[in-house]
PDB file of C-alpha atoms in Angstrom:
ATOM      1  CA  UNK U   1       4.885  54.933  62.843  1.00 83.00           C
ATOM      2  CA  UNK U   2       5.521  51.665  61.431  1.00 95.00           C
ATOM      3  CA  UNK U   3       5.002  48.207  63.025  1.00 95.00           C
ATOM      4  CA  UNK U   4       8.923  48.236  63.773  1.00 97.00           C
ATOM      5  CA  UNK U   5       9.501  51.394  65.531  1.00 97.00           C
ATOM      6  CA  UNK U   6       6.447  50.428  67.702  1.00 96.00           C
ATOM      7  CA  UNK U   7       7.826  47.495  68.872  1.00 96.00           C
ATOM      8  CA  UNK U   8      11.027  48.624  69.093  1.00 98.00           C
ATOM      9  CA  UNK U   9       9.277  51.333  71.685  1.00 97.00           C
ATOM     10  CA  UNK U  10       7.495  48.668  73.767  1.00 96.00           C
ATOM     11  CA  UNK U  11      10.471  46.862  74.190  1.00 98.00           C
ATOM     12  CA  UNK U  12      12.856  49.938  75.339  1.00 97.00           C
ATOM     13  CA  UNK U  13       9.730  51.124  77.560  1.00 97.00           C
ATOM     14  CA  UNK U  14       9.670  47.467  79.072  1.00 97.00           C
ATOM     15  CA  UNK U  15      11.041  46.731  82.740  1.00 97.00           C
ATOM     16  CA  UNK U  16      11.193  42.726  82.016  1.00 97.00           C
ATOM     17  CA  UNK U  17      10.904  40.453  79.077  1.00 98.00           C
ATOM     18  CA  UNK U  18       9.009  37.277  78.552  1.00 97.00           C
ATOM     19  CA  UNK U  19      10.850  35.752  74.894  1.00 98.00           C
ATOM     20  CA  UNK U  20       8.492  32.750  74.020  1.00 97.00           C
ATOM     21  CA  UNK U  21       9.754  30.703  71.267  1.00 97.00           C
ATOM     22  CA  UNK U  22       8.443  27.656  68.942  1.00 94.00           C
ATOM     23  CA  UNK U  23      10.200  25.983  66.211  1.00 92.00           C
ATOM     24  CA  UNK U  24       9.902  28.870  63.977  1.00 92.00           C
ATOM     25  CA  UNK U  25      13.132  30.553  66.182  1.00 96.00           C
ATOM     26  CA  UNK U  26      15.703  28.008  64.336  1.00 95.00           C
ATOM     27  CA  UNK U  27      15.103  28.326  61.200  1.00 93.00           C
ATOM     28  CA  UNK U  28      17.762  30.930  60.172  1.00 93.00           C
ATOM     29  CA  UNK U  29      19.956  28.839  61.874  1.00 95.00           C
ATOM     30  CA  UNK U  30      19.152  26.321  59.360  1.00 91.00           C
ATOM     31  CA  UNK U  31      17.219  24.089  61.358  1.00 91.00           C
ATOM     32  CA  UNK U  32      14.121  22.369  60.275  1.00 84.00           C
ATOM     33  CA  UNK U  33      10.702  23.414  61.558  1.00 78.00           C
ATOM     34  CA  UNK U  34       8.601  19.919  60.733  1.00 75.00           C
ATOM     35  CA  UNK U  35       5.707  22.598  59.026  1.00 71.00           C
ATOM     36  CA  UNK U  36       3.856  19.685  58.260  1.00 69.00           C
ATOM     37  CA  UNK U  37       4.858  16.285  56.112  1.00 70.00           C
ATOM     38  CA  UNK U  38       6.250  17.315  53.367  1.00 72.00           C
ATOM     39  CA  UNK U  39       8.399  19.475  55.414  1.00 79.00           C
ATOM     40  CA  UNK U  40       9.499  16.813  57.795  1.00 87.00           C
ATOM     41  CA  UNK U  41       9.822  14.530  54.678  1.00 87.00           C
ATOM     42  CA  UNK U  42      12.227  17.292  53.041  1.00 87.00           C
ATOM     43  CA  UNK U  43      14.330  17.119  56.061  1.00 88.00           C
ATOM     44  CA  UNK U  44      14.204  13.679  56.695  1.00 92.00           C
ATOM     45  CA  UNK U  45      13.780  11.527  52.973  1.00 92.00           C
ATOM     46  CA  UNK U  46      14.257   8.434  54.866  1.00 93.00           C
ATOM     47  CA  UNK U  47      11.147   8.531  56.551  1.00 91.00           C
ATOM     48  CA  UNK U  48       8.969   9.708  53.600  1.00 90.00           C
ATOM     49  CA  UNK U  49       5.653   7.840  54.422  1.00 90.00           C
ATOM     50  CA  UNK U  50       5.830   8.244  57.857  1.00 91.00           C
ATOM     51  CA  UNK U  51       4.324  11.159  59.634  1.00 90.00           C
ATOM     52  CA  UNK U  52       6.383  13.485  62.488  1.00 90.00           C
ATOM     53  CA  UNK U  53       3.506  12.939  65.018  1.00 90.00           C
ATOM     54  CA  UNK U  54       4.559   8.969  64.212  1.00 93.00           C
ATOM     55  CA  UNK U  55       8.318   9.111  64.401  1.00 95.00           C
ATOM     56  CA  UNK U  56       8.380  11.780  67.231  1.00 95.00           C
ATOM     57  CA  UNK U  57       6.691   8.944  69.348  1.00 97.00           C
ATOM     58  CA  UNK U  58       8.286   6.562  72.193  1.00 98.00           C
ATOM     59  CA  UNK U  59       7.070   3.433  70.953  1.00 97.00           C
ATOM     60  CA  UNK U  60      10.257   3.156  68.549  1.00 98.00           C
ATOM     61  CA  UNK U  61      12.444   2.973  71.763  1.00 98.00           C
ATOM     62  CA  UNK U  62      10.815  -0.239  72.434  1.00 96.00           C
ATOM     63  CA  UNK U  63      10.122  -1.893  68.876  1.00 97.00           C
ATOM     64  CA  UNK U  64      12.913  -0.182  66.964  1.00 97.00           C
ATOM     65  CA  UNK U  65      15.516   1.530  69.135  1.00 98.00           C
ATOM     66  CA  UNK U  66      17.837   1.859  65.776  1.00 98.00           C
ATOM     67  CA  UNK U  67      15.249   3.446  64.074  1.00 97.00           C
ATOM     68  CA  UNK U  68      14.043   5.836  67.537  1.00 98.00           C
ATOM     69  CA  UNK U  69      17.920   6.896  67.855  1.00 98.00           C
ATOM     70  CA  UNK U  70      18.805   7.099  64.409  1.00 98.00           C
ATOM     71  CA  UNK U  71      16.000   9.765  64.648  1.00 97.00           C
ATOM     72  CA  UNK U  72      16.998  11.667  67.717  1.00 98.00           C
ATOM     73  CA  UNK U  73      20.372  10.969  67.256  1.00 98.00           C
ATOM     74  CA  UNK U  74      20.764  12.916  64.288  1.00 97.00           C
ATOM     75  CA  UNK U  75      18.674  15.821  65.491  1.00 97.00           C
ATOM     76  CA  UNK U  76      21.222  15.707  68.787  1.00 98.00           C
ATOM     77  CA  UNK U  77      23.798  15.810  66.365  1.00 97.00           C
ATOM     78  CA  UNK U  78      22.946  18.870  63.976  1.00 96.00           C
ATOM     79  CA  UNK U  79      21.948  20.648  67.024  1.00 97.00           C
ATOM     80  CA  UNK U  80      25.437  20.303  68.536  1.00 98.00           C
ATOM     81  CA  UNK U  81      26.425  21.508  65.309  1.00 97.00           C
ATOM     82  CA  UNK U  82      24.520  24.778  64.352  1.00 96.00           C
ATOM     83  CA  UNK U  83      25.269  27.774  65.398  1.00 97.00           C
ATOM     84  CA  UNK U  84      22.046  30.419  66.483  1.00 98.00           C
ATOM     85  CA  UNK U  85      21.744  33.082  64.769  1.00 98.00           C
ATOM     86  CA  UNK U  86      22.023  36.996  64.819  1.00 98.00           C
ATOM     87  CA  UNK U  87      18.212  37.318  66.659  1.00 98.00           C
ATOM     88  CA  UNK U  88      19.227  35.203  69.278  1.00 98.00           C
ATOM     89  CA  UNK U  89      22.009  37.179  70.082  1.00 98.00           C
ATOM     90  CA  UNK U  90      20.072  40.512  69.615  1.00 98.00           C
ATOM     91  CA  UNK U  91      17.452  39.252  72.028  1.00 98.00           C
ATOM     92  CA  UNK U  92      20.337  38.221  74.605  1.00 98.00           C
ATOM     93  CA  UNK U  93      21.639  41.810  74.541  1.00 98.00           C
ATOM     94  CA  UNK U  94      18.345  43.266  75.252  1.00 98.00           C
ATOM     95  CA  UNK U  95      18.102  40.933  77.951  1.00 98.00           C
ATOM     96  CA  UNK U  96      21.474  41.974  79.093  1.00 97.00           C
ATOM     97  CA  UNK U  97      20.397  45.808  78.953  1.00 97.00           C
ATOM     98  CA  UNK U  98      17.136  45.054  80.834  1.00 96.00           C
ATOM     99  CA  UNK U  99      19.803  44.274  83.667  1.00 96.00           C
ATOM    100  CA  UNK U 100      19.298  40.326  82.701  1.00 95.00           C
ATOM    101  CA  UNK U 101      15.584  40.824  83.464  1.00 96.00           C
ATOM    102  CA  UNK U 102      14.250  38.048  80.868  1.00 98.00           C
ATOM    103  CA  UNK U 103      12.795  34.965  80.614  1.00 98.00           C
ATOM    104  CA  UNK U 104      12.896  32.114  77.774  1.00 98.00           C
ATOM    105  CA  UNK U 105       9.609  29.757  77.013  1.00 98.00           C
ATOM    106  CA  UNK U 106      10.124  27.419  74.432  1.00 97.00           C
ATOM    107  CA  UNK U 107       8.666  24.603  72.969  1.00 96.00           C
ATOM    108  CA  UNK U 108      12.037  23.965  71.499  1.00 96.00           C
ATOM    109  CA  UNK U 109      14.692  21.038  72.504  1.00 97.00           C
ATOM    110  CA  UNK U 110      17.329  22.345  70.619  1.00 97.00           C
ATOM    111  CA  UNK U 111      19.435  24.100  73.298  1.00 97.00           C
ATOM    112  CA  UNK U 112      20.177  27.551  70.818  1.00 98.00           C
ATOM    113  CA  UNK U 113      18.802  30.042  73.446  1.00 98.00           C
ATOM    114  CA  UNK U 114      21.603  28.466  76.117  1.00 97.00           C
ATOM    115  CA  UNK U 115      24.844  29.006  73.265  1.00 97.00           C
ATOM    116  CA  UNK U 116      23.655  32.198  72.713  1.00 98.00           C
ATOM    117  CA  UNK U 117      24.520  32.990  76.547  1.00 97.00           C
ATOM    118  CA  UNK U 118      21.086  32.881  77.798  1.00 97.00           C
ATOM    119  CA  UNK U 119      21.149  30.818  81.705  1.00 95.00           C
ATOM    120  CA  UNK U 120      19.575  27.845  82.322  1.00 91.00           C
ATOM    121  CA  UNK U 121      17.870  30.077  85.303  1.00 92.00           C
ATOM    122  CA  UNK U 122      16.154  31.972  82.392  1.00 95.00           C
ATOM    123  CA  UNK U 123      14.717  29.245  80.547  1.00 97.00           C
ATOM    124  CA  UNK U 124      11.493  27.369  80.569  1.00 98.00           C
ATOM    125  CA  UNK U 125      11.803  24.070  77.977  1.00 98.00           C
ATOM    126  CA  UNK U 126       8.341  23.197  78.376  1.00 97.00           C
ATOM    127  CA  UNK U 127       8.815  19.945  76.130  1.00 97.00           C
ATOM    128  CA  UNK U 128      12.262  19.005  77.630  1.00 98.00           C
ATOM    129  CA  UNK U 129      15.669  19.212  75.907  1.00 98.00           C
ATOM    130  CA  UNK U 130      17.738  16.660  73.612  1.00 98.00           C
ATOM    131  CA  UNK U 131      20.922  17.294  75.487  1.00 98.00           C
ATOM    132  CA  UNK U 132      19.029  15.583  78.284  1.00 98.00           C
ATOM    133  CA  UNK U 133      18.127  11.638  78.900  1.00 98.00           C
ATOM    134  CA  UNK U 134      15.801   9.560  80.594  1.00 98.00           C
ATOM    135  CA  UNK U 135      15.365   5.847  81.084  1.00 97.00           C
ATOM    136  CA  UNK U 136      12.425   4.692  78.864  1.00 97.00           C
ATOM    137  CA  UNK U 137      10.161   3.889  81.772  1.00 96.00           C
ATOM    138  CA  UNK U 138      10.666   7.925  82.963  1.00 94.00           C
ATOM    139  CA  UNK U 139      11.465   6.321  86.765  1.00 92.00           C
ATOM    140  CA  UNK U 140      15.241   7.042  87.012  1.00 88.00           C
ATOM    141  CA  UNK U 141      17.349  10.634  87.568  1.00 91.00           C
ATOM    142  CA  UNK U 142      17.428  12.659  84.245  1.00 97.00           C
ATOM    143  CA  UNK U 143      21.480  13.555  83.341  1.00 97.00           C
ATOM    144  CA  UNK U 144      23.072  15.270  80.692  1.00 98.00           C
ATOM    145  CA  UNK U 145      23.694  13.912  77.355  1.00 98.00           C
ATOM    146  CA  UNK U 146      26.842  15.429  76.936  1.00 97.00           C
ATOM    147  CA  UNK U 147      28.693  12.136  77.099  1.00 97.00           C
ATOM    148  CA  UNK U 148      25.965  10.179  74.492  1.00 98.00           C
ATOM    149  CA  UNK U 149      27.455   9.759  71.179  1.00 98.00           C
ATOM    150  CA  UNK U 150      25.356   8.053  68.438  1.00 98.00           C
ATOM    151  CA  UNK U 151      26.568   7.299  64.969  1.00 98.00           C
ATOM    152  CA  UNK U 152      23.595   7.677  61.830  1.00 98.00           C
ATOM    153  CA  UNK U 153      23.604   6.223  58.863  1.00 97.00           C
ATOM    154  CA  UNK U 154      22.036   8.794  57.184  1.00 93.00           C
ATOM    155  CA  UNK U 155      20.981   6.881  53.841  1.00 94.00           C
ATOM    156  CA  UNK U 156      18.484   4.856  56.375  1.00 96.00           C
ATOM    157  CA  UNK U 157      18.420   7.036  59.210  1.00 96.00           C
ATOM    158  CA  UNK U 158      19.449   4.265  61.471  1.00 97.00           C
ATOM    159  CA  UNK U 159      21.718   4.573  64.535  1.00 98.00           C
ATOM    160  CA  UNK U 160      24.378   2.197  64.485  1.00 98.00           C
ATOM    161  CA  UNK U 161      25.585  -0.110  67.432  1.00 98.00           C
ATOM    162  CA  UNK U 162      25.929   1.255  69.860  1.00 98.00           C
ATOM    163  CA  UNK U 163      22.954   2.415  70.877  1.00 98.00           C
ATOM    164  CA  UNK U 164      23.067   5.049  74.533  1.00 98.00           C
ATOM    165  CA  UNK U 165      22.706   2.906  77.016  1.00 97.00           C
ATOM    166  CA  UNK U 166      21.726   3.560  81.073  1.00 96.00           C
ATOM    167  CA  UNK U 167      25.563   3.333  82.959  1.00 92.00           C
ATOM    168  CA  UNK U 168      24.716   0.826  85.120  1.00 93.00           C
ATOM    169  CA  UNK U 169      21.644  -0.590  84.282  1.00 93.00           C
ATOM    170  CA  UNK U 170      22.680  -0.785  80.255  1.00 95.00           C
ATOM    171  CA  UNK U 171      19.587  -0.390  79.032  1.00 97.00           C
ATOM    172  CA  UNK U 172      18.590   1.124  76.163  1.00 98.00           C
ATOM    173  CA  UNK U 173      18.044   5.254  77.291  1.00 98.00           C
ATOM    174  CA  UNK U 174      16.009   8.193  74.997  1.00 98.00           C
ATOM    175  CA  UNK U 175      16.088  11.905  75.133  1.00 98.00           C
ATOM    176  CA  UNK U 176      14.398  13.858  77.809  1.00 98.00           C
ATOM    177  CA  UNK U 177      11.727  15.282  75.572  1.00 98.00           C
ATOM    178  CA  UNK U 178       8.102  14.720  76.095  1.00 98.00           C
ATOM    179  CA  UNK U 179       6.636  12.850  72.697  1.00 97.00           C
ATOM    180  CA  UNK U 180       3.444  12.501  71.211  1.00 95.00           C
ATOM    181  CA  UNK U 181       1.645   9.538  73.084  1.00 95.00           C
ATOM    182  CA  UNK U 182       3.985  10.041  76.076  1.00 97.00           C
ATOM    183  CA  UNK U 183       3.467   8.810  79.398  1.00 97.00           C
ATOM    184  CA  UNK U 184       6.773   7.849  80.094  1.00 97.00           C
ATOM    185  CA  UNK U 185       8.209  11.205  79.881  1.00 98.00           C
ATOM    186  CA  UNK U 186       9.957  12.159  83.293  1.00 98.00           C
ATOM    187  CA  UNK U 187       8.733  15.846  83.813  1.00 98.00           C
ATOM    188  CA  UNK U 188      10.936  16.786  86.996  1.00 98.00           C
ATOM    189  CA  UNK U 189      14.039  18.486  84.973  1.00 98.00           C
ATOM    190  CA  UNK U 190      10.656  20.929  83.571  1.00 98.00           C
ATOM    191  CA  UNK U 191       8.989  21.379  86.717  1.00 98.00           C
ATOM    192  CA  UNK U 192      11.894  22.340  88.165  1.00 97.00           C
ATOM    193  CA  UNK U 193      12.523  24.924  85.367  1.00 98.00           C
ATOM    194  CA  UNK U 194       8.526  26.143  85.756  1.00 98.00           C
ATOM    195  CA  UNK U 195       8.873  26.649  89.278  1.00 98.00           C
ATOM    196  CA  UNK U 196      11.262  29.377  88.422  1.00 97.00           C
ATOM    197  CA  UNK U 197       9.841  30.999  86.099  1.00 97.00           C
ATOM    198  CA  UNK U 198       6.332  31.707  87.890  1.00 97.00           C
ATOM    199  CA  UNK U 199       8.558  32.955  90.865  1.00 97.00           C
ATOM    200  CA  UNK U 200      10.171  35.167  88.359  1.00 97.00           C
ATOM    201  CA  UNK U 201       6.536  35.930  86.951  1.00 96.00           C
ATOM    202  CA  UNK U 202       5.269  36.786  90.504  1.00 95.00           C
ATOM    203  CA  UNK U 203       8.351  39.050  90.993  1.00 96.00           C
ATOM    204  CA  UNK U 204       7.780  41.069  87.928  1.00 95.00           C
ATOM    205  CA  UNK U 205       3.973  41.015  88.257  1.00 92.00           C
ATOM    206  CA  UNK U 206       3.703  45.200  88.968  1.00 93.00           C
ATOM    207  CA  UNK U 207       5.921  45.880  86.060  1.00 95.00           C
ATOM    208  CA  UNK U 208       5.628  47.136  82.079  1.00 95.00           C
ATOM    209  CA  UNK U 209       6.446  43.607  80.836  1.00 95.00           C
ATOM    210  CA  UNK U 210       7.107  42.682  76.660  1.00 96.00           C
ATOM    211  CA  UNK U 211       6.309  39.431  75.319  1.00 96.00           C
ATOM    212  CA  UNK U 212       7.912  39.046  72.514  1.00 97.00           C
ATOM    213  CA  UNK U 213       6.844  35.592  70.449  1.00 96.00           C
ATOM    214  CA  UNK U 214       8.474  34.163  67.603  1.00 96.00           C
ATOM    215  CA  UNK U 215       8.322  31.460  65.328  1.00 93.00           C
ATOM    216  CA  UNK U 216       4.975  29.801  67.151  1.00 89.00           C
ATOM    217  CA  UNK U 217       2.572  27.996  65.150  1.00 82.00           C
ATOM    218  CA  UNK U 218      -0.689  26.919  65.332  1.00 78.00           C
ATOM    219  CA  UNK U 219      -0.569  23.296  64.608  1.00 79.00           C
ATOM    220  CA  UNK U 220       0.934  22.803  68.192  1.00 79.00           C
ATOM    221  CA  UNK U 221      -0.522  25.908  69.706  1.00 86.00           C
ATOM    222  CA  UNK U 222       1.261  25.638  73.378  1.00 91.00           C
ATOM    223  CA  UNK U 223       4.000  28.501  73.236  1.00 94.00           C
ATOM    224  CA  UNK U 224       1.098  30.676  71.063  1.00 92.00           C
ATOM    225  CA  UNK U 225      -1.442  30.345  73.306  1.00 92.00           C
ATOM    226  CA  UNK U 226       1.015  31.240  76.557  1.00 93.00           C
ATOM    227  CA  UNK U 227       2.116  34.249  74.812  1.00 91.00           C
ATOM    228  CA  UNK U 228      -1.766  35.338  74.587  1.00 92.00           C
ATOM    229  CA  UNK U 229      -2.184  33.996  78.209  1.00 91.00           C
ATOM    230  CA  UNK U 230       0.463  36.250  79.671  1.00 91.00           C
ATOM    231  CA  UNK U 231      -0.285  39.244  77.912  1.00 90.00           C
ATOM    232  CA  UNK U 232      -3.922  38.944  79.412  1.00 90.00           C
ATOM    233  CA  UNK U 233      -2.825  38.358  82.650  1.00 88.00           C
ATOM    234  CA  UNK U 234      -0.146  40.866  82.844  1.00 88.00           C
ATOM    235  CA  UNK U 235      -1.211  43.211  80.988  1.00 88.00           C
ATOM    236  CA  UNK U 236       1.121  43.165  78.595  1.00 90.00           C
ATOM    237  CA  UNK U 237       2.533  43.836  74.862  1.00 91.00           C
ATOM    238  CA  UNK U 238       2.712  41.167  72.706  1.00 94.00           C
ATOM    239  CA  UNK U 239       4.722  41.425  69.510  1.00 96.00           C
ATOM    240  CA  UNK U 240       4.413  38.377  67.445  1.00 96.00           C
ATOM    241  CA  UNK U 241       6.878  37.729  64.630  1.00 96.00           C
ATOM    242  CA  UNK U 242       5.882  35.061  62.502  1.00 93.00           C
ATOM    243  CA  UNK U 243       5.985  34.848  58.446  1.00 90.00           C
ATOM    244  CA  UNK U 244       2.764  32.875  58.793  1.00 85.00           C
ATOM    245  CA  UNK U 245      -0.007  33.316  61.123  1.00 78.00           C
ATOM    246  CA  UNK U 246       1.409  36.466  62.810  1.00 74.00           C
ATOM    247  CA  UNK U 247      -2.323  38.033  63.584  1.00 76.00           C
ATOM    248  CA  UNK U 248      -3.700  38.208  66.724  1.00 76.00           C
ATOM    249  CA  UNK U 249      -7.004  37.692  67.226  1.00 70.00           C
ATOM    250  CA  UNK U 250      -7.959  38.584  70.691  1.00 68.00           C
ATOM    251  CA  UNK U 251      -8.535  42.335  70.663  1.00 64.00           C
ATOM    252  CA  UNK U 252      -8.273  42.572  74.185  1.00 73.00           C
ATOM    253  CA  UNK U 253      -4.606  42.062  74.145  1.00 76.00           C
ATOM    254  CA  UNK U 254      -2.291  45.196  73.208  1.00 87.00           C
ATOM    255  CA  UNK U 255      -0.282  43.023  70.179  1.00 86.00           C
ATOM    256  CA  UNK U 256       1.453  43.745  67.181  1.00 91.00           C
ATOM    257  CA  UNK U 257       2.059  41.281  64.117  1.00 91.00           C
ATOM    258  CA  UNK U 258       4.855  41.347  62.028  1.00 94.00           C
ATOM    259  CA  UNK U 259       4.740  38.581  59.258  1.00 94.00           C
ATOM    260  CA  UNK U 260       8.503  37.861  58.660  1.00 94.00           C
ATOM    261  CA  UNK U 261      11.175  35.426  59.799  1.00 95.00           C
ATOM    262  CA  UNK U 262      13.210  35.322  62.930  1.00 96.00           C
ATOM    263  CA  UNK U 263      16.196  37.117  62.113  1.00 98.00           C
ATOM    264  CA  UNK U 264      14.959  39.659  59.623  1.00 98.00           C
ATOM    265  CA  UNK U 265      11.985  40.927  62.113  1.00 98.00           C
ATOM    266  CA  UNK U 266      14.526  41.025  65.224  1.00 98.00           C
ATOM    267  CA  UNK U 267      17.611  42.875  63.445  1.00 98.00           C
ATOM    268  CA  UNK U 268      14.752  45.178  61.991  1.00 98.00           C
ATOM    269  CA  UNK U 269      13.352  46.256  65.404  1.00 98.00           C
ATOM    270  CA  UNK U 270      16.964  46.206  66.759  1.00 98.00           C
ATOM    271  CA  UNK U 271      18.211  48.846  64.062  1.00 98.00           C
ATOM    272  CA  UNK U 272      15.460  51.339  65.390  1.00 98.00           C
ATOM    273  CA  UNK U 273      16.048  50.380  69.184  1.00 97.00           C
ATOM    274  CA  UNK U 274      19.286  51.028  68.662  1.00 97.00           C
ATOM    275  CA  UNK U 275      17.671  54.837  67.613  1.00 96.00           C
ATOM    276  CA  UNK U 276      15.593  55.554  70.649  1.00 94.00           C
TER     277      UNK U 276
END
């Protein structure tokens, strides 16, 4: 039995599944995954020179707000943009055959998992969302972004004016995602989100659950390490589909590894679930 048609079993013998997710998810959508500076610098030649850890911080907001939302402003608008692609949507109707018994961790802001039909009841964005803002001091209500339009110059990677401003405070606002250095983040929109899903977890504590991880990397290890966490604490499968780093290296943990992208390793197991 190959690695497919074993994970394709775990999942139809599942009751519930936990879908964690890290950047690696959006690639076949053709979104970037930062691996490191030369891939950040490949999607973003402006800012060759300057590291992702760097520009993903909220200190531009306050010394270069052009330069912050010329950033985040183009990432808001490619996301609005892109489509997700066929995994997402094989995942949702798994989800939707488990009678909607699923739950979504990500480390991603990108807001795929919601257009491919997933609720925002099912989803955990443990580092916040882009289609959400903030005030920079994290003190104010957190609303939708829906209405925040920001125009790039691309050749610099400079918002122009301008900038998203607070409605009736007009200051300058930034996304609701939690940054490298951040203390201003405002955490409640999260917490909120994490309250659910440990109710849900407590709820489905007693039954077979999948975890089914994709696209997580080590360099920031937080959805990768929760996947491990939950399948030690519940007892359950982990399959990991990664084209790098897919091993698992707690034997304790029932896990499989499949070392191939997003898509491909999804539509694979989905051509023998469809089978069983």
């Amino acid at each position: 039995m190959n690695v497919y048609e074993r994970a394709a079993q775990w999942i139809a013998g599942a009751d519930a599944l936990v879908i964690t997710a890290g950047a690696g998810m959006g690639v076949d959508s053709g979104l970037p995954d930062f691996r490191g500076d030369s891939g950040f610098w490949k999607a973003y030649p402006a800012l060759h020179g300057t590291s992702f850890a760097s520009m993903a911080n909220p200190r531009w907001f306050d010394t270069d707000p052009h330069r912050a939302w010329g950033f985040y402003g183009h990432r808001l608008n490619l996301y609005r943009s892109v489509m997700p692609h066929d995994g997402f949507h094989i995942l949702r109707q798994w989800s939707i055959e488990k009678h909607n018994q699923a739950f979504v961790f990500t480390s991603n802001v990108d807001g795929q998992f919601q257009k491919a039909g997933f609720s925002s009841e099912q989803m955990l964005e443990c580092h916040g969302s882009i289609h959400h803002v903030q005030d920079l001091e994290g003190v104010d209500a957190i609303w939708s972004a829906a209405d925040v339009v920001v125009d790039v110059d691309e050749a610099i990677l400079k918002a122009k004016d301008p900038l998203p401003r607070h409605p009736t405070t007009h200051q300058v606002i930034r996304p609701n995602i939690l940054m490298f250095g951040d203390a201003c983040w405002n955490p409640a929109r999260t917490n909120t989100q994490e309250d659910c899903y440990n109710a849900w977890l407590t709820a489905h504590q007693n039954d077979r659950i999948a975890v089914i991880e994709i696209g997580a990397g080590t360099a920031i290890p937080t959805v990768r390490s929760h996947g491990e966490f939950l399948a030690s604490r519940l007892n359950a499968c982990l399959i990991r589909i990664n084209p790098r780093e897919s091993q698992v290296e707690h034997t304790h943990i029932s896990s499989l590894s499949i070392a191939t992208g997003a898509k491909l390793g999804l539509t694979k197991i989905n051509e023998v679930y469809r089978t069983l």
